Coordinates of C-alpha atoms in Angstrom, one line a residue:
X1 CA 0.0 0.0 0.0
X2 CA 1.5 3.3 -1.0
X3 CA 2.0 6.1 1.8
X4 CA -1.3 7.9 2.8
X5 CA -0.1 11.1 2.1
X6 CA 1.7 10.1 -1.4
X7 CA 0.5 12.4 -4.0
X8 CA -1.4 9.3 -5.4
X9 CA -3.2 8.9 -2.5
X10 CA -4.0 12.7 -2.1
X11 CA -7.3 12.8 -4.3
X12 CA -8.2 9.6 -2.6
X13 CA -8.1 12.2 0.5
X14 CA -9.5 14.7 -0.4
X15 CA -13.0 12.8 -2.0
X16 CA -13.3 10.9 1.7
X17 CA -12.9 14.3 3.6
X18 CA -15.1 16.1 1.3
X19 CA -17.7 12.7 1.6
X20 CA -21.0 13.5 3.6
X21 CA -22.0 10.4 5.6
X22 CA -25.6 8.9 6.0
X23 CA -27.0 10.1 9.7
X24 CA -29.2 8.3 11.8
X25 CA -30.8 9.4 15.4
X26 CA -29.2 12.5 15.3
X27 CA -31.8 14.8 16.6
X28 CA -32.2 12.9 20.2
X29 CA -28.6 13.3 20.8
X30 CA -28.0 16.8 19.3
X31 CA -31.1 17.9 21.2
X32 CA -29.4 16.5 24.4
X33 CA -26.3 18.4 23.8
X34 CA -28.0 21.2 23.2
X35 CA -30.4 21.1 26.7
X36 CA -26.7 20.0 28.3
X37 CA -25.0 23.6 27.0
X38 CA -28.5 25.5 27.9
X39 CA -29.4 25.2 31.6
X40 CA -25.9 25.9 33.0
X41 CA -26.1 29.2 31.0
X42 CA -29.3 30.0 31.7
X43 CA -28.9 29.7 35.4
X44 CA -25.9 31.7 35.5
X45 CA -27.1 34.8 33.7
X46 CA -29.8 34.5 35.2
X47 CA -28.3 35.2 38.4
X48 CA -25.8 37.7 36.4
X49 CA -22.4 35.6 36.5
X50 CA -22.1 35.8 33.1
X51 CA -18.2 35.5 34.1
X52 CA -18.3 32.2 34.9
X53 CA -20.8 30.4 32.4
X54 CA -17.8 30.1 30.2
X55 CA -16.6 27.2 32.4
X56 CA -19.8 25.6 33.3
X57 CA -19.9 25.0 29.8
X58 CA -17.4 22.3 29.7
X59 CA -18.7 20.4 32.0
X60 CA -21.9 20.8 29.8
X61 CA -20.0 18.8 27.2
X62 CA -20.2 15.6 29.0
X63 CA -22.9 15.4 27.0
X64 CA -20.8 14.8 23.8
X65 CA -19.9 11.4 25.1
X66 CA -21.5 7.6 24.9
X67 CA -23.4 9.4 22.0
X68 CA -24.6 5.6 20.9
X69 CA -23.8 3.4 23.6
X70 CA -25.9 1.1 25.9
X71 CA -26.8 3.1 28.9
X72 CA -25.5 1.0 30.9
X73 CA -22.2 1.6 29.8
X74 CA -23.2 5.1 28.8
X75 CA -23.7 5.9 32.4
X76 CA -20.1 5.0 33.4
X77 CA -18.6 6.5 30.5
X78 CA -20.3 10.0 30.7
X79 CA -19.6 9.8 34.5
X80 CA -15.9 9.4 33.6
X81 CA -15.8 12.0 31.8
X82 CA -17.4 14.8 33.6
X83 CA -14.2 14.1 36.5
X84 CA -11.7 14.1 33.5
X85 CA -13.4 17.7 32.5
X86 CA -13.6 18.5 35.8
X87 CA -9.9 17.8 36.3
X88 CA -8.8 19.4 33.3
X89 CA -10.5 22.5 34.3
X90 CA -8.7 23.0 37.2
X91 CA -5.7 22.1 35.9
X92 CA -5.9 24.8 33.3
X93 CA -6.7 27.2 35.7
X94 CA -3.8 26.7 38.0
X95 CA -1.4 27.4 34.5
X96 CA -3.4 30.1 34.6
X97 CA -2.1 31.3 37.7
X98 CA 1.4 30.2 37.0
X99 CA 4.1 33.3 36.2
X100 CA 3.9 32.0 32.7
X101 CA 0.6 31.2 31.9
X102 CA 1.2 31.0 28.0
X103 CA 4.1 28.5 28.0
X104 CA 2.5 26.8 30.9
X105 CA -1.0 26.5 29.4
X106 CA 1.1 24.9 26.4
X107 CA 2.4 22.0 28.1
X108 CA -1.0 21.9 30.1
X109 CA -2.8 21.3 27.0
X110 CA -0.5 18.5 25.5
X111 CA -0.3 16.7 28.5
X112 CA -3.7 16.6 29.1
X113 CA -4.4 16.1 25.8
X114 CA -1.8 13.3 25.8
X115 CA -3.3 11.5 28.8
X116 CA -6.9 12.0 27.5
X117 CA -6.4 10.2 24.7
X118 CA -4.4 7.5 25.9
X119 CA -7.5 6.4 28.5
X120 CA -9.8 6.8 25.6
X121 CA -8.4 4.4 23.5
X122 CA -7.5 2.1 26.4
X123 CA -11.4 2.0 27.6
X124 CA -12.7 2.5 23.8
X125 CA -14.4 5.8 24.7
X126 CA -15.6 7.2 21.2
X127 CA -15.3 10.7 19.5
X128 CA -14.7 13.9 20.6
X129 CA -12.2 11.5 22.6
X130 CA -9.8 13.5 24.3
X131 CA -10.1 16.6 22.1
X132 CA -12.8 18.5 25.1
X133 CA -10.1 17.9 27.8
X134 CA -7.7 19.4 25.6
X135 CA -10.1 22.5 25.5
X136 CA -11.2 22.4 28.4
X137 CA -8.0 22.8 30.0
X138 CA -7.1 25.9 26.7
X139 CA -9.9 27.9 27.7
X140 CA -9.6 27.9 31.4
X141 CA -5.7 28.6 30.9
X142 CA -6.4 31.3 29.1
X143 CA -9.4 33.2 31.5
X144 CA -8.2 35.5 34.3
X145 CA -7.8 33.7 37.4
X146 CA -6.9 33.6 41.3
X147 CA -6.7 31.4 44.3
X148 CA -9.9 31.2 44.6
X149 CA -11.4 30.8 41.0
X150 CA -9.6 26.9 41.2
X151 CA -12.5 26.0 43.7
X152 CA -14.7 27.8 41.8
X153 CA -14.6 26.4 38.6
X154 CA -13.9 22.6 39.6
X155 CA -17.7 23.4 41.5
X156 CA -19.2 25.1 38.3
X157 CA -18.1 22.4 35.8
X158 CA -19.1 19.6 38.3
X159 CA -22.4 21.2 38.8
X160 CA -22.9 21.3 34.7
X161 CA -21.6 17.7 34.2
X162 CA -24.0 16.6 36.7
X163 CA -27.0 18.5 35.2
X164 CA -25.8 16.9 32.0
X165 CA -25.0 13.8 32.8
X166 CA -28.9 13.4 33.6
X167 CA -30.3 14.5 30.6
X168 CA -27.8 11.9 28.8
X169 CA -29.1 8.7 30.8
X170 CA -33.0 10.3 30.2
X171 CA -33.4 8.5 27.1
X172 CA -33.5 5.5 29.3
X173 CA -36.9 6.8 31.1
X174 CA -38.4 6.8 27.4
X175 CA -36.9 4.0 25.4
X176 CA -34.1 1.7 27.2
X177 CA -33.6 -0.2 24.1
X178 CA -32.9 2.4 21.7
X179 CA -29.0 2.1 21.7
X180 CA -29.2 -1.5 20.2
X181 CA -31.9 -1.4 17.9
X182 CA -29.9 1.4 16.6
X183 CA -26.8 -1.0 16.3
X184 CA -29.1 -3.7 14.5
X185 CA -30.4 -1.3 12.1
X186 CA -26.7 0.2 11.4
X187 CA -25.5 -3.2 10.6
X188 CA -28.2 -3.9 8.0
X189 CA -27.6 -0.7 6.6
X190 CA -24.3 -1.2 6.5
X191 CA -24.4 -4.2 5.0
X192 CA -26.9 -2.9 2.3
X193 CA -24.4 -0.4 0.9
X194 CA -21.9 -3.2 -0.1
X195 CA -23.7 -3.7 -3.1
X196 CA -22.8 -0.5 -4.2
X197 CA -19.5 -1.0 -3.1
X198 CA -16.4 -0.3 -5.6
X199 CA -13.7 -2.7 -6.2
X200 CA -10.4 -1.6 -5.0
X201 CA -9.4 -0.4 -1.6
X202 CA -12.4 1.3 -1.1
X203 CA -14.5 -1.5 -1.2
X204 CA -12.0 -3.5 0.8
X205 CA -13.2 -0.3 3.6
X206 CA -16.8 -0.7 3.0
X207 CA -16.6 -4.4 3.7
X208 CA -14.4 -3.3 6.8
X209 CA -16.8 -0.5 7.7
X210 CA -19.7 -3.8 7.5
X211 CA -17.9 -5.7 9.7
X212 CA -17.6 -3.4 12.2
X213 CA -20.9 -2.5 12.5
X214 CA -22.1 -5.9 12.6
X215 CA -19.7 -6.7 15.4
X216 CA -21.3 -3.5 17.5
X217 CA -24.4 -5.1 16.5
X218 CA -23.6 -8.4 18.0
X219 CA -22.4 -7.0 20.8
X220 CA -25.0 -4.8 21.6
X221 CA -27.6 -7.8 21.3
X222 CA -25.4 -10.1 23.5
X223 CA -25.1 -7.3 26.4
X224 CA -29.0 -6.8 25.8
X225 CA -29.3 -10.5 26.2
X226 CA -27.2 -10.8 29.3
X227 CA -28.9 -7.5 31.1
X228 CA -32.1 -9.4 30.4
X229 CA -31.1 -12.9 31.8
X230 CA -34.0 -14.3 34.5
X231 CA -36.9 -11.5 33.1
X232 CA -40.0 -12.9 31.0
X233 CA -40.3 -14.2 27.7
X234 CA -40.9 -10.7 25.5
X235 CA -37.4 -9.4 26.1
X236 CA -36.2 -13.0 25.4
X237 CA -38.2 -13.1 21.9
X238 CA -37.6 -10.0 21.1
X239 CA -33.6 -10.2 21.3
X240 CA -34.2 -13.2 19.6
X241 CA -35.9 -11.2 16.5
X242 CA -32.9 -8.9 16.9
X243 CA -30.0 -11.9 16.2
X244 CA -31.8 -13.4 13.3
X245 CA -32.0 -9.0 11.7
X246 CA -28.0 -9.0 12.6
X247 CA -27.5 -12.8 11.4
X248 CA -28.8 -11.9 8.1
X249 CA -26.8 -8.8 7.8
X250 CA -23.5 -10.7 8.8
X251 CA -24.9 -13.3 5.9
X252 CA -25.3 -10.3 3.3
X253 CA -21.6 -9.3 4.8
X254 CA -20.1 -13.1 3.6
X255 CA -22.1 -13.0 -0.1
X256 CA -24.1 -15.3 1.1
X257 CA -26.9 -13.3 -0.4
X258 CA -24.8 -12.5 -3.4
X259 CA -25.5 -8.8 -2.7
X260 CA -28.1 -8.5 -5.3
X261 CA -30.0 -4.8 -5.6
X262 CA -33.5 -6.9 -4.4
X263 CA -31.6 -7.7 -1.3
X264 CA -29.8 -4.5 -0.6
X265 CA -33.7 -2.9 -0.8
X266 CA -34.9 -5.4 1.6
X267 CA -32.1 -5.0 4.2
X268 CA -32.4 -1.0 3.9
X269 CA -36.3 -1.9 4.9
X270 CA -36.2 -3.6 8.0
X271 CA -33.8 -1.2 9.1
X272 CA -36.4 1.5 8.4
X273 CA -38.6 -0.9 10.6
X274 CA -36.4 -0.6 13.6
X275 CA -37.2 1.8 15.5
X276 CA -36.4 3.1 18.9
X277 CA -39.6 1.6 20.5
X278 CA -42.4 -0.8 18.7
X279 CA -42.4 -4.3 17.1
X280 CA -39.1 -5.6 15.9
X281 CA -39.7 -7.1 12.2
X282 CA -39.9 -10.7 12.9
X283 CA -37.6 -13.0 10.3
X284 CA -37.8 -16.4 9.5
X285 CA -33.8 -18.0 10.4
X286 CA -32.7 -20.0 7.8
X287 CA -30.4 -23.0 9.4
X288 CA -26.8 -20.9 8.1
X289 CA -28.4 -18.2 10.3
X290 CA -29.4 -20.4 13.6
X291 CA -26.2 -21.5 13.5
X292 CA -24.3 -18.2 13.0
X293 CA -26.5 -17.4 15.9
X294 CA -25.2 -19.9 17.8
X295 CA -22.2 -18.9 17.3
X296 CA -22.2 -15.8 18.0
X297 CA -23.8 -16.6 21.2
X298 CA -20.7 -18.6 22.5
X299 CA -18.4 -16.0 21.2
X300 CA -20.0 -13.4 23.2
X301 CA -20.1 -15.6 26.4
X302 CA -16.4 -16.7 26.2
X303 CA -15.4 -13.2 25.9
X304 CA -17.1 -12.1 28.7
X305 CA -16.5 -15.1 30.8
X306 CA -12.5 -15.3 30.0
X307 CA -11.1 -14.3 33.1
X308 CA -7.4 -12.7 31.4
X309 CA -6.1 -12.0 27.8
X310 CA -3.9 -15.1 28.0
X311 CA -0.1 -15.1 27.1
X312 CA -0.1 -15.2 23.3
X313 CA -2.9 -12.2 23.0
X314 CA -1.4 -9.2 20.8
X315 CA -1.5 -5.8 23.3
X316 CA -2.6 -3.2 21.3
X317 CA -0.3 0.0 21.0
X318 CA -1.5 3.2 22.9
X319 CA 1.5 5.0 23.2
X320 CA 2.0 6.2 19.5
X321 CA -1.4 7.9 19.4
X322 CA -0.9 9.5 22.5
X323 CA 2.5 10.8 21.9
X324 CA 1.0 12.1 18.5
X325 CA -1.1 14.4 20.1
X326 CA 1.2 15.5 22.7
X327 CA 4.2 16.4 20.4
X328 CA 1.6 18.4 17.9
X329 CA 0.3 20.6 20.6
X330 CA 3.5 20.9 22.1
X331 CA 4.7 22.1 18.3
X332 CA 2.0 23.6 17.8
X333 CA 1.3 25.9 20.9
X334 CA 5.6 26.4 20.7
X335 CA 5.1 28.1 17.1
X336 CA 1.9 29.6 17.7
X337 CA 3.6 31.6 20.7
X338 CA 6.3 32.7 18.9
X339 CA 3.9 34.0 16.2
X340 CA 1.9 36.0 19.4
X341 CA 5.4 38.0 20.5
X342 CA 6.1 38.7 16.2
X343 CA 3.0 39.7 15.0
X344 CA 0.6 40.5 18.4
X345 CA -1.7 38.2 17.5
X346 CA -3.4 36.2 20.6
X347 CA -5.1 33.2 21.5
X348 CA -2.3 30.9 20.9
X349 CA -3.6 28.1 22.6
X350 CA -6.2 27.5 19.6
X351 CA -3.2 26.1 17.3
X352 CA -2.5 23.2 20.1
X353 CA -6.2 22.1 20.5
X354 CA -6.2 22.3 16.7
X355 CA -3.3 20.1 16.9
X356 CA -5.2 17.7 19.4
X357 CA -8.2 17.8 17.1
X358 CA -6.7 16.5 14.0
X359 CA -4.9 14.0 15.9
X360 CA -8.1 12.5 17.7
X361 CA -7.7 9.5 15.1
X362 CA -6.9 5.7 14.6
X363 CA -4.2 6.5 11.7
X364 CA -2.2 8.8 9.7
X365 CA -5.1 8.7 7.0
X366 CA -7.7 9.9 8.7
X367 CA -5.3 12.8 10.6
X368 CA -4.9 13.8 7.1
X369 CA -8.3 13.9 6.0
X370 CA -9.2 15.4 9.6
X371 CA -6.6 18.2 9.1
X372 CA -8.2 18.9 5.5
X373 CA -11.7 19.0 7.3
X374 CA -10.5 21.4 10.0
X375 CA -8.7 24.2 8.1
X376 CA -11.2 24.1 5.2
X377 CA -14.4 23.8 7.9
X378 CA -12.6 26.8 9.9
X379 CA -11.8 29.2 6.6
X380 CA -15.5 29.0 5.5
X381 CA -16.9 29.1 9.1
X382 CA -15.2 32.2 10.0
X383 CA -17.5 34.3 7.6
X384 CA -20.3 32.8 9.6
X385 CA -18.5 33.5 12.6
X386 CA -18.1 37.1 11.6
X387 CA -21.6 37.2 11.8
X388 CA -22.3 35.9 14.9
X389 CA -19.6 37.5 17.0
X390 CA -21.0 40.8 15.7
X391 CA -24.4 40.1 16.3
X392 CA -25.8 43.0 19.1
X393 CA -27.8 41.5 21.8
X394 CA -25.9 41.0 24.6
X395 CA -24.9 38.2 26.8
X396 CA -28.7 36.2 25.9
X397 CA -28.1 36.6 22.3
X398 CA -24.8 34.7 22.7
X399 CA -26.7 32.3 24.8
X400 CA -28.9 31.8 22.4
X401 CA -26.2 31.3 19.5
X402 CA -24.1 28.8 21.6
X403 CA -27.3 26.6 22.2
X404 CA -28.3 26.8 18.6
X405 CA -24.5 26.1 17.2
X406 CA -24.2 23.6 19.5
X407 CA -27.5 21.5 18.1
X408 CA -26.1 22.2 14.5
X409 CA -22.8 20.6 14.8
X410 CA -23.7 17.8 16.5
X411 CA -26.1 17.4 13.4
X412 CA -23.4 17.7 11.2
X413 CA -19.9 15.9 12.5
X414 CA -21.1 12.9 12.2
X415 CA -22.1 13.4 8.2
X416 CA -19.2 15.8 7.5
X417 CA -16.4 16.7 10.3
X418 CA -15.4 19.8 7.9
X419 CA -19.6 20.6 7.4
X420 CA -19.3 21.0 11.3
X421 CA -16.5 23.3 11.9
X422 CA -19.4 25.5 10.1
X423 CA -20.8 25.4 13.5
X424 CA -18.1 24.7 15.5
X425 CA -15.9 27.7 14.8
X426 CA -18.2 30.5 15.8
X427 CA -19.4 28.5 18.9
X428 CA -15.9 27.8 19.9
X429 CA -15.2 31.7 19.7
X430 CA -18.6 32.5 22.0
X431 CA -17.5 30.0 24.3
X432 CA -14.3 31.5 24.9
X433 CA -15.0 35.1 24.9
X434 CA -18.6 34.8 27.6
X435 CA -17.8 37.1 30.2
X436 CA -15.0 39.4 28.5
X437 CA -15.1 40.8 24.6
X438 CA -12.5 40.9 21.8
X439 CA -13.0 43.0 18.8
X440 CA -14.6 40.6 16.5
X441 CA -12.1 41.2 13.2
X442 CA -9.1 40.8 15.9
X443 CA -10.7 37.7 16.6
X444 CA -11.3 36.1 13.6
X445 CA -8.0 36.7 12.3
X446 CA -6.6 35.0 15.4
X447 CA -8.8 32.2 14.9
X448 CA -7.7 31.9 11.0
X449 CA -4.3 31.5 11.4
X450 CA -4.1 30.0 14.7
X451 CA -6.3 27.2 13.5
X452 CA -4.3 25.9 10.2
X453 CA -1.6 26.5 11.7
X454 CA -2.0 24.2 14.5
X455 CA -4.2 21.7 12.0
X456 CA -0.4 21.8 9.7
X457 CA 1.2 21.2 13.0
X458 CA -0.7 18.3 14.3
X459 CA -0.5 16.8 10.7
X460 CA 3.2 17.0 10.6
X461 CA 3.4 15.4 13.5
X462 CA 1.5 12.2 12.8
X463 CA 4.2 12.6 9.7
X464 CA 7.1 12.3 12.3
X465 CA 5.8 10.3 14.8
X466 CA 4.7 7.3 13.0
X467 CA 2.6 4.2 14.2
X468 CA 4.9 1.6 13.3
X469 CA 3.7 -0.5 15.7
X470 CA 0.2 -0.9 13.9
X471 CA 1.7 -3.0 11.0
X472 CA 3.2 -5.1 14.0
X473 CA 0.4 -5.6 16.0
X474 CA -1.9 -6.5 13.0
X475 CA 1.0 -8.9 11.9
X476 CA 1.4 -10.7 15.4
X477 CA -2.9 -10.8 15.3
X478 CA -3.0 -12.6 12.2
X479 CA -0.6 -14.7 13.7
X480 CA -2.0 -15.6 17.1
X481 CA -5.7 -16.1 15.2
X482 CA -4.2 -18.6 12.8
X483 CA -2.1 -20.2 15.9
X484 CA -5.5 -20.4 18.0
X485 CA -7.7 -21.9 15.8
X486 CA -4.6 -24.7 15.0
X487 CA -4.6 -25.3 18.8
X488 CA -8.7 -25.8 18.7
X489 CA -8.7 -27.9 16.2
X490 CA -5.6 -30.1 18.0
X491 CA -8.3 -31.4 20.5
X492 CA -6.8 -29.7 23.4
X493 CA -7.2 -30.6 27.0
X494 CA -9.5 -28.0 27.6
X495 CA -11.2 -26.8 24.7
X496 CA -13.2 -24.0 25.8
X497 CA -10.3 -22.2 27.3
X498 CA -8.5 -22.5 23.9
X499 CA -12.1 -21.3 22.6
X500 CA -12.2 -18.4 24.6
X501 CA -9.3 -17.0 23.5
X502 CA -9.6 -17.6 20.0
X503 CA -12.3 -15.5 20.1
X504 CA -10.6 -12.8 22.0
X505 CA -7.9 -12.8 19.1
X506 CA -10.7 -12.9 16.5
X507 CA -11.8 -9.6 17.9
X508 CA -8.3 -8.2 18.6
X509 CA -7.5 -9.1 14.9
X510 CA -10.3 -7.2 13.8
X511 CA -9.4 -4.0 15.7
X512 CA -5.7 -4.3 14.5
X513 CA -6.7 -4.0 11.0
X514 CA -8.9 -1.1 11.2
X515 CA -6.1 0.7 12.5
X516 CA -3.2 -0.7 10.5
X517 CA -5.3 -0.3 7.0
X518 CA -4.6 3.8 7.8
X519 CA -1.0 3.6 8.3
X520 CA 1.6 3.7 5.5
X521 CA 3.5 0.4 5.0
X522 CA 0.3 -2.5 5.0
X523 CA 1.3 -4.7 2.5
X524 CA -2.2 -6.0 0.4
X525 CA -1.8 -9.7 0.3
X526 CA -1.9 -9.0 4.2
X527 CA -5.7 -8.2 3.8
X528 CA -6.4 -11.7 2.1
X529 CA -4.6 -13.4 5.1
X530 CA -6.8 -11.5 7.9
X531 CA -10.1 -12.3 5.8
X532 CA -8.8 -16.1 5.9
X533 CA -7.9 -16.0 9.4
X534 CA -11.1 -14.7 10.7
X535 CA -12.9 -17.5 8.7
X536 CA -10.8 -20.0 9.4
X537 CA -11.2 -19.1 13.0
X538 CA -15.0 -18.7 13.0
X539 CA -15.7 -22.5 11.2
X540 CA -13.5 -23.8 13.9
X541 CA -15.9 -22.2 16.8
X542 CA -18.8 -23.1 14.9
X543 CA -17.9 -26.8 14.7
X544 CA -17.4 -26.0 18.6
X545 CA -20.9 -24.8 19.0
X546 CA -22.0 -28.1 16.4
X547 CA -19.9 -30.9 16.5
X548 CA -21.9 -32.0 13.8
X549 CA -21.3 -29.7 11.6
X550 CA -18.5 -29.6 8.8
X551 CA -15.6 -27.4 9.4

């Protein structure tokens, strides 16, 4: 595979960042945000602290987090963090009142930002990922401070994480199975698309895009199964309904189907049919599909049941992302300083969470694309910024615009990243100037330059701090799967511990090569050897789950 950022691969770049993705519940969750962003501000301008709504913001952007996970494990994620905002709000603060705020607040950012994303990717926390510590911890940096604003704001932003972290788990109240029927119908849309899908390594993404969203599927089904264990027989039937929706999509996924347009227009239909609350469309399993079921089912169970990784289990590399994102906003804030003392521009600490921003990725790829997203989003959202910022009204208009900016880019970043800096840029400006004004040309020309320069930054450093590790860690996956499923079929001793961990590696195998497909140096008869490997590995715990059954 030629180097991402090869001009070969460029165009290929550019058409993916420019690419506006399908949406689905998008509204519930961009409604949420916006209630999260609304009451804290409300409440203290209200009480005229308009001073300090600027912090109570960020902890408003719990919200942002668990978008489409179970609420059970939505609870503990958004709960999580709301302390890591917390923290990185007072931490920001104290560089405030450091005898170097600027060059402190630097370091501030990129360690936070570091850290951040490290735990993230360690405890699979999705987007923004670490990027709202990062600014977080800017922002508070960069506000007038003393002794006792540390208190202060640690109390504001816990009081707005609380008061969001309710409205998050609300949807629970209304429709507690929403997060996986959203799964089930992702995967058969997912698995729709491929029929559309080109040749090339595009489709090779699409099928791996499929996969995925299968596997969420599976997962979300099997942790709906298990939180249901001991009730009556309609959550039982219904989950039931649910595996034989995701077993046909998985089936659509292997060409069982032969990805026809009839059956691309039938999966696209019962995913219409699931909805957040009502009857689940009930499917007759074929016998492929019981078994897949079954399957599926034991997979599930030994991963939840195997008690440690086991000695021949790939560890996945953390490090290089996080030292990514700590060098380019270490660069980045560096440069963007020296640029404040030369030209008198301000707000420096915008080019490091640029820098975080465009490094909030699995590979050098997608920092590339993300990097094209943000500079171009920014350029065209500053003439809608230089709107809003000189908008009369007071602090309630601003209110008003930070509510409504927030609904619209959590809309649009999960269709188009660079569609949302649209929204993004001007409510990132009111965020940081609530309380205190800047002359609204001085701060959209701040703005410009600090944000591509820190998005140039951030991408030259996922140039020089590459994740070689990623081609290793697919390449001892592969290995371990095809090792695994040798040692199953060996008639081991104790065959469901060698089952267990087989499909452990099956998933870790999975995981390696979404990550090592965005990095330079993935050789392409490597992707024929995963596909093998994970079907190789699957027969052998299907004949596991039927002994009967061929392998």
């Amino acid at each position: 595979m030629s180097d991402p950022v090869s001009p070969a691969t460029v165009p290929h770049d550019l058409r993916a960042a420019v690419r506006v993705r399908p949406a689905d519940a998008a509204w519930a969750f961009a409604f949420r945000a916006g209630l999260a962003v609304a009451v804290p501000l409300v409440v203290l301008i209200a009480s005229g602290h308009t001073a300090w709504a600027g912090v109570a913001t960020f902890g408003a952007f719990t919200a942002l987090y668990g978008r489409d996970e179970p609420y059970r494990r939505r609870a503990v994620i958004v709960a999580f963090s709301a302390a890591g905002l917390v923290a990185s709000v007072v931490m920001g603060t104290l560089a405030a009142l450091a005898p170097h705020p600027e060059i402190v607040g630097v370091a501030v950012i990129a360690l936070i930002g570091g850290a951040a994303t490290l735990l993230c990717n360690r405890y699979r926390v999705g987007p923004p990922a670490g990027l709202m510590f990062a600014f977080a911890a800017a922002v508070a940096s960069a506000l007038p401070a003393t002794a006792s604003s540390v208190p202060r704001n640690a109390a504001l932003t816990a009081a707005a994480a609380a008061v969001a972290w309710l409205i998050v788990m609300s949807g629970a109240l209304v429709a507690p199975d929403a997060p996986r029927r959203l799964a089930v119908a992702r995967a058969l849309r997912a698995a729709a698309a491929l029929h559309t899908a080109p040749a090339g390594p595009p489709g090779l993404q699409a099928r791996q895009q499929a996969a995925l969203a299968v596997d969420r599927a599976w997962r979300a089904v099997a942790a709906g199964r298990w939180a249901a264990a001991g009730a009556s027989a309609g959550p039982g039937d219904e989950l039931r309904a649910e595996e034989i929706l995701v077993a046909h999509a998985e089936n659509e996924l292997s060409g069982v189907h032969g990805r026809s347009a009839e059956v691309a227009a039938e999966l696209r239909a019962l995913a219409a049919r699931v909805g957040p609350r009502g009857p689940i469309p009930r499917l007759r399993a074929t016998p492929a599909e019981n078994a897949r079921i079954a399957e599926r089912r034991l997979g599930a169970s030994l991963l939840r049941d195997l008690p440690t990784p086991g000695p021949g289990t790939p560890r996945r590399p953390l490090w290089p992302a996080a030292a990514r994102v700590a060098f380019g906003a270490l660069i980045a804030g560096a440069a963007a300083g020296v640029l404040v003392h030369v030209t008198g521009l301000s707000h420096p600490y915008w080019a490091a969470v640029s820098a975080v921003a465009v490094l909030q990725t699995a590979s050098l790829r997608l920092s590339t694309q993300k990097a094209i997203q943000r500079a171009g989003g920014t350029i065209v959202g500053l003439l809608l910024a230089g709107l809003v910022v000189s908008i009369p009204g007071g602090p309630w208009m601003m209110v008003a615009g930070i509510v409504l900016l927030q609904v619209v880019a959590e809309l649009l970043v999960i269709r188009n990243y660079g569609l949302a800096m649209l929204a993004i840029t001007p409510l990132a400006l009111l965020v940081g100037e609530l309380g205190h004004q800047t002359p609204p040309l001085d701060l959209i020309g701040d703005r410009l330059v600090q944000t591509v320069l820190g998005s140039l930054l951030g991408l030259a450093a996922a140039l020089l701090v590459r994740n070689r590790a990623a081609n290793r860690y697919l390449a001892e996956a592969v290995t371990a799967v095809e090792i695994g499923t040798d040692a199953l079929r060996r008639d081991p001793a104790d065959p469901m511990l060698e089952a267990r961990r087989l499909a452990l590696l099956v998933a870790t195998l999975r995981e390696a090569y979404d990550v090592a497909a965005g990095e330079p140096g993935l050789q392409p008869e490597i992707t024929a050897r995963v596909l093998e490997a994970e079907k190789s590995a699957r027969d052998s715990l299907a004949v596991l789950t039927h002994p009967n059954k061929a392998a």
